[in-house]
Amino acid sequence: MKLFTLLFLLLFTTLIYSQNISGKAYYESKTTVDLDAFGGGREITPEMKNMIAERMKSMLEKTYILTFSNKESIYKEEEKLETGQGNPGFKMMMGSFTPGPQYKNIETNILVEENEFFGKQFLVKDTIQTLKWELGKESKTIGNYIVFKATAIKMVNPNDFSMARPRGGKRNAGDKGESEVKKDSTDIVDPMDEIEIPKEVVVTAWYTPQIPVGQGPGEYSGLPGLILELNVYRTTLLCSKIVMNPKESEKIEAPTKGKEVTREEYTKIVKEKTEEMRENFKGGRGGGRRFGGQ
């Protein structure tokens, strides 16, 4: 039965692939955080966990919109009114490591990404890094669509702090090692020493040949159908709504705001600024110099 379904979908895909396809896909993003792992050995009460989770909710739960056609797409966060909760400084820091609108053209293999990094705007131009997808036989339904599973290994950008995890993994109270080393309570501990970025992660995607476009949320693409669900480390993106071939289709254009840089140049800028922040923290100098020496 599954084989018949797959053959039918492939035939259906072939028949309509030459047609002009456009639409909007809405994705609900949720990221989980292991608060115990980042407790630095201190026990976090359930009440404290709930308070932290509520304050971080706006950063960990977001809605994104992918506007797509056969060849192009633009992916951006849905604008919402700020509630005023949370730490503004923390929000700015985390926002600096979160991509802005992302444009992809799968025909020309171009990706353009708008980023704001500590108050300065950058326009990152890159090629689409298509993953080596392994297509599986598993299928399920999301809404009215049959989706199929695909997996790939993704190399992680060393500056992607959304992938951060406790260095050496989660430690239990009885673990040896660092717990044997006594630290003076007045010592300044660099938070960056407590975390690490994995070199690679497994990406799991669920795509539907019923919408035969090689598009997907964010930087992801290259499958024989629109990606409706994506799982990357602790983040899950799930499509909640699709509007196909709207009467008034939105024009898909690449973002233009910011200083134009390559991916390599932007990675270097982020790395240098992060290292500067660490040095300022260790030296107890507070904010230090402003970005760009201003």
Short mmCIF file of C-alpha atoms in Angstrom, two decimals:
data_model
loop_
_atom_site.label_atom_id
_atom_site.label_comp_id
_atom_site.label_asym_id
_atom_site.label_seq_id
_atom_site.Cartn_x
_atom_site.Cartn_y
_atom_site.Cartn_z
CA MET A 1 0.00 0.00 0.00
CA LYS A 2 2.80 2.39 0.88
CA LEU A 3 4.58 1.57 -2.40
CA PHE A 4 1.39 2.28 -4.35
CA THR A 5 0.95 5.57 -2.50
CA LEU A 6 4.53 6.61 -3.22
CA LEU A 7 4.20 5.76 -6.94
CA PHE A 8 0.95 7.71 -7.12
CA LEU A 9 2.53 10.75 -5.48
CA LEU A 10 5.54 10.62 -7.79
CA LEU A 11 3.22 10.46 -10.81
CA PHE A 12 1.14 13.31 -9.38
CA THR A 13 4.34 15.30 -8.86
CA THR A 14 5.49 14.72 -12.44
CA LEU A 15 2.17 15.85 -13.87
CA ILE A 16 2.07 19.19 -12.03
CA TYR A 17 5.76 20.00 -11.68
CA SER A 18 5.73 22.15 -14.82
CA GLN A 19 2.94 24.31 -13.41
CA ASN A 20 3.58 27.56 -11.64
CA ILE A 21 3.25 26.95 -7.92
CA SER A 22 3.12 29.57 -5.21
CA GLY A 23 2.03 29.62 -1.62
CA LYS A 24 2.62 30.42 2.02
CA ALA A 25 3.54 27.96 4.75
CA TYR A 26 3.27 28.89 8.44
CA TYR A 27 5.64 27.15 10.86
CA GLU A 28 5.47 26.96 14.65
CA SER A 29 8.97 26.79 16.12
CA LYS A 30 9.68 25.34 19.56
CA THR A 31 13.07 24.97 21.21
CA THR A 32 13.60 23.09 24.46
CA VAL A 33 16.27 23.99 27.02
CA ASP A 34 17.60 21.61 29.68
CA LEU A 35 17.70 24.05 32.60
CA ASP A 36 19.18 21.43 34.94
CA ALA A 37 22.19 21.01 32.64
CA PHE A 38 22.93 24.74 32.83
CA GLY A 39 22.49 24.96 36.58
CA GLY A 40 26.24 24.84 37.23
CA GLY A 41 25.68 22.10 39.82
CA ARG A 42 22.98 24.12 41.63
CA GLU A 43 19.53 22.62 42.02
CA ILE A 44 16.82 24.57 40.24
CA THR A 45 13.41 24.38 41.89
CA PRO A 46 10.26 23.68 39.82
CA GLU A 47 9.02 27.21 40.60
CA MET A 48 12.26 28.72 39.29
CA LYS A 49 12.10 26.55 36.15
CA ASN A 50 8.56 27.73 35.44
CA MET A 51 9.55 31.37 35.91
CA ILE A 52 12.58 31.05 33.62
CA ALA A 53 10.59 29.12 31.00
CA GLU A 54 7.87 31.78 30.97
CA ARG A 55 10.39 34.59 30.51
CA MET A 56 12.14 32.71 27.70
CA LYS A 57 8.91 31.69 25.96
CA SER A 58 9.00 34.53 23.43
CA MET A 59 12.51 33.45 22.37
CA LEU A 60 11.84 29.71 22.35
CA GLU A 61 8.41 29.70 20.69
CA LYS A 62 8.05 31.62 17.43
CA THR A 63 5.99 31.64 14.23
CA TYR A 64 7.66 31.86 10.82
CA ILE A 65 6.22 32.33 7.34
CA LEU A 66 7.72 30.79 4.19
CA THR A 67 6.51 32.44 1.01
CA PHE A 68 7.51 30.20 -1.88
CA SER A 69 7.31 29.49 -5.60
CA ASN A 70 8.92 26.86 -7.82
CA LYS A 71 12.24 28.70 -7.81
CA GLU A 72 12.29 31.22 -4.97
CA SER A 73 11.34 31.60 -1.32
CA ILE A 74 11.58 34.12 1.50
CA TYR A 75 11.47 32.97 5.13
CA LYS A 76 10.91 35.37 8.00
CA GLU A 77 9.56 35.59 11.50
CA GLU A 78 5.96 36.69 11.92
CA GLU A 79 5.87 40.11 13.54
CA LYS A 80 4.30 40.20 16.99
CA LEU A 81 3.77 42.89 19.58
CA GLU A 82 6.35 42.80 22.38
CA THR A 83 4.88 41.97 25.80
CA GLY A 84 7.70 43.75 27.66
CA GLN A 85 8.60 40.64 29.64
CA GLY A 86 12.12 39.28 29.93
CA ASN A 87 15.56 40.80 30.02
CA PRO A 88 16.00 43.31 27.15
CA GLY A 89 19.79 42.87 27.14
CA PHE A 90 19.50 39.09 26.92
CA LYS A 91 16.95 39.39 24.13
CA MET A 92 19.30 41.65 22.16
CA MET A 93 22.22 39.24 22.62
CA MET A 94 20.21 36.17 21.54
CA GLY A 95 18.68 38.11 18.67
CA SER A 96 22.16 38.90 17.43
CA PHE A 97 22.72 35.20 16.78
CA THR A 98 19.34 34.64 15.09
CA PRO A 99 19.11 35.10 11.30
CA GLY A 100 16.71 37.66 9.90
CA PRO A 101 14.77 37.23 6.62
CA GLN A 102 16.30 34.50 4.44
CA TYR A 103 15.90 34.41 0.66
CA LYS A 104 16.66 31.36 -1.45
CA ASN A 105 16.74 30.90 -5.23
CA ILE A 106 17.14 27.19 -5.93
CA GLU A 107 17.61 27.82 -9.66
CA THR A 108 20.63 30.12 -9.23
CA ASN A 109 21.70 28.47 -5.93
CA ILE A 110 21.81 31.85 -4.14
CA LEU A 111 21.00 32.51 -0.49
CA VAL A 112 20.69 36.05 0.90
CA GLU A 113 20.29 36.58 4.63
CA GLU A 114 19.63 39.79 6.54
CA ASN A 115 21.23 39.87 10.00
CA GLU A 116 21.40 42.42 12.79
CA PHE A 117 24.43 41.82 14.98
CA PHE A 118 24.67 43.99 18.11
CA GLY A 119 22.95 46.94 16.48
CA LYS A 120 24.73 46.74 13.12
CA GLN A 121 23.00 45.49 9.97
CA PHE A 122 24.63 42.94 7.64
CA LEU A 123 23.53 41.43 4.34
CA VAL A 124 25.06 37.96 4.09
CA LYS A 125 25.35 36.54 0.56
CA ASP A 126 26.07 32.85 0.19
CA THR A 127 25.35 29.77 -1.90
CA ILE A 128 22.71 27.27 -0.78
CA GLN A 129 24.43 24.49 1.15
CA THR A 130 22.29 21.50 0.18
CA LEU A 131 22.58 18.63 2.61
CA LYS A 132 23.16 15.04 1.51
CA TRP A 133 19.67 13.84 2.26
CA GLU A 134 18.98 10.17 2.83
CA LEU A 135 15.39 9.46 1.80
CA GLY A 136 13.58 7.00 4.06
CA LYS A 137 10.48 4.85 3.63
CA GLU A 138 8.64 6.14 6.69
CA SER A 139 5.54 8.24 6.06
CA LYS A 140 2.83 9.96 8.04
CA THR A 141 0.26 12.71 7.56
CA ILE A 142 0.54 16.38 8.51
CA GLY A 143 -2.79 18.08 7.98
CA ASN A 144 -4.04 17.02 4.55
CA TYR A 145 -0.61 16.03 3.27
CA ILE A 146 1.30 12.76 3.21
CA VAL A 147 4.91 13.38 4.19
CA PHE A 148 8.03 11.23 3.92
CA LYS A 149 11.06 11.13 6.16
CA ALA A 150 14.55 12.28 5.16
CA THR A 151 17.66 12.61 7.31
CA ALA A 152 21.04 14.28 6.92
CA ILE A 153 24.12 15.25 8.91
CA LYS A 154 24.71 18.98 9.23
CA MET A 155 28.01 20.60 10.12
CA VAL A 156 27.35 23.25 12.77
CA ASN A 157 28.63 26.81 12.56
CA PRO A 158 30.91 27.28 15.61
CA ASN A 159 29.18 30.63 16.25
CA ASP A 160 25.68 29.12 16.35
CA PHE A 161 24.89 29.47 20.06
CA SER A 162 21.38 28.10 19.54
CA MET A 163 23.15 24.71 19.48
CA ALA A 164 25.02 25.32 22.76
CA ARG A 165 25.11 22.51 25.32
CA PRO A 166 26.91 22.00 28.65
CA ARG A 167 30.58 21.19 28.08
CA GLY A 168 31.23 17.49 28.58
CA GLY A 169 27.53 16.71 28.82
CA LYS A 170 25.20 16.83 31.79
CA ARG A 171 26.92 16.05 35.12
CA ASN A 172 25.31 14.36 38.09
CA ALA A 173 25.96 15.28 41.69
CA GLY A 174 28.19 12.21 42.18
CA ASP A 175 30.37 12.82 39.14
CA LYS A 176 34.10 13.31 39.56
CA GLY A 177 36.35 15.58 37.55
CA GLU A 178 35.67 19.27 37.80
CA SER A 179 33.71 18.73 41.02
CA GLU A 180 36.98 17.77 42.70
CA VAL A 181 38.49 21.15 41.91
CA LYS A 182 37.61 23.71 44.56
CA LYS A 183 36.87 27.17 43.23
CA ASP A 184 36.88 30.33 45.25
CA SER A 185 33.38 31.82 45.43
CA THR A 186 34.81 35.16 44.34
CA ASP A 187 36.31 33.74 41.12
CA ILE A 188 34.80 35.16 37.94
CA VAL A 189 33.56 32.23 35.84
CA ASP A 190 33.32 32.81 32.10
CA PRO A 191 29.92 31.36 31.02
CA MET A 192 31.44 30.51 27.64
CA ASP A 193 33.77 28.04 29.38
CA GLU A 194 30.72 26.11 30.56
CA ILE A 195 29.28 25.41 27.10
CA GLU A 196 30.31 23.89 23.80
CA ILE A 197 28.98 23.85 20.24
CA PRO A 198 28.68 20.37 18.67
CA LYS A 199 30.56 19.88 15.41
CA GLU A 200 27.61 18.20 13.72
CA VAL A 201 23.95 17.36 14.35
CA VAL A 202 21.34 15.08 12.79
CA VAL A 203 18.62 16.85 10.79
CA THR A 204 15.29 15.08 10.29
CA ALA A 205 12.86 16.46 7.72
CA TRP A 206 9.37 15.42 6.64
CA TYR A 207 8.51 16.54 3.10
CA THR A 208 5.46 16.19 0.87
CA PRO A 209 5.67 15.43 -2.88
CA GLN A 210 2.11 16.78 -3.09
CA ILE A 211 3.70 20.24 -3.13
CA PRO A 212 6.57 19.60 -5.58
CA VAL A 213 8.91 22.46 -4.71
CA GLY A 214 12.39 21.90 -3.30
CA GLN A 215 11.84 24.55 -0.63
CA GLY A 216 11.84 24.48 3.15
CA PRO A 217 12.14 26.71 6.20
CA GLY A 218 15.33 28.71 6.74
CA GLU A 219 18.41 27.43 4.95
CA TYR A 220 16.92 23.98 4.30
CA SER A 221 15.98 22.79 0.80
CA GLY A 222 16.79 20.16 -1.80
CA LEU A 223 14.06 17.56 -1.18
CA PRO A 224 11.46 16.41 -3.76
CA GLY A 225 8.71 18.31 -2.00
CA LEU A 226 8.02 21.09 0.49
CA ILE A 227 9.38 20.42 3.99
CA LEU A 228 6.48 20.50 6.48
CA GLU A 229 8.36 19.40 9.60
CA LEU A 230 11.97 19.83 10.61
CA ASN A 231 13.85 18.62 13.69
CA VAL A 232 17.32 20.03 14.38
CA TYR A 233 18.87 19.28 17.78
CA ARG A 234 16.46 20.83 20.34
CA THR A 235 14.37 22.78 17.80
CA THR A 236 11.26 21.54 16.01
CA LEU A 237 9.53 23.40 13.18
CA LEU A 238 6.03 22.21 12.33
CA CYS A 239 3.88 23.56 9.53
CA SER A 240 0.49 24.59 10.93
CA LYS A 241 -1.09 26.16 7.85
CA ILE A 242 -0.59 26.24 4.07
CA VAL A 243 -2.18 28.64 1.60
CA MET A 244 -1.65 27.44 -1.98
CA ASN A 245 -1.73 29.68 -5.04
CA PRO A 246 -3.29 32.73 -3.35
CA LYS A 247 -5.16 35.14 -5.62
CA GLU A 248 -2.87 37.97 -4.55
CA SER A 249 0.53 36.32 -4.35
CA GLU A 250 3.25 38.20 -2.51
CA LYS A 251 6.25 39.20 -4.58
CA ILE A 252 9.35 37.32 -3.46
CA GLU A 253 12.39 39.58 -3.28
CA ALA A 254 15.79 39.24 -1.65
CA PRO A 255 16.44 41.51 1.35
CA THR A 256 18.67 44.52 0.67
CA LYS A 257 19.33 46.13 4.06
CA GLY A 258 22.83 46.11 5.56
CA LYS A 259 26.50 45.95 4.72
CA GLU A 260 27.11 43.25 2.12
CA VAL A 261 29.44 40.48 3.32
CA THR A 262 30.20 36.88 2.47
CA ARG A 263 29.40 34.05 4.86
CA GLU A 264 33.10 33.72 5.73
CA GLU A 265 33.41 37.44 6.46
CA TYR A 266 30.30 37.43 8.66
CA THR A 267 31.49 34.37 10.59
CA LYS A 268 34.80 36.13 11.26
CA ILE A 269 33.02 39.29 12.48
CA VAL A 270 30.85 37.29 14.91
CA LYS A 271 33.84 35.32 16.18
CA GLU A 272 35.93 38.44 16.81
CA LYS A 273 33.07 40.23 18.61
CA THR A 274 32.35 37.17 20.75
CA GLU A 275 36.01 36.89 21.76
CA GLU A 276 36.06 40.61 22.59
CA MET A 277 33.02 40.15 24.85
CA ARG A 278 34.76 37.27 26.63
CA GLU A 279 37.91 39.31 27.22
CA ASN A 280 35.87 42.22 28.58
CA PHE A 281 34.00 39.86 30.89
CA LYS A 282 37.17 38.23 32.18
CA GLY A 283 38.79 41.59 32.72
CA GLY A 284 35.76 42.87 34.62
CA ARG A 285 35.59 45.93 32.41
CA GLY A 286 31.86 45.75 31.84
CA GLY A 287 30.66 46.75 28.41
CA GLY A 288 34.07 47.60 26.98
CA ARG A 289 34.28 49.12 23.54
CA ARG A 290 31.21 49.53 21.42
CA PHE A 291 30.82 47.51 18.25
CA GLY A 292 33.05 48.57 15.40
CA GLY A 293 35.28 50.66 17.66
CA GLN A 294 32.60 53.36 17.90
#
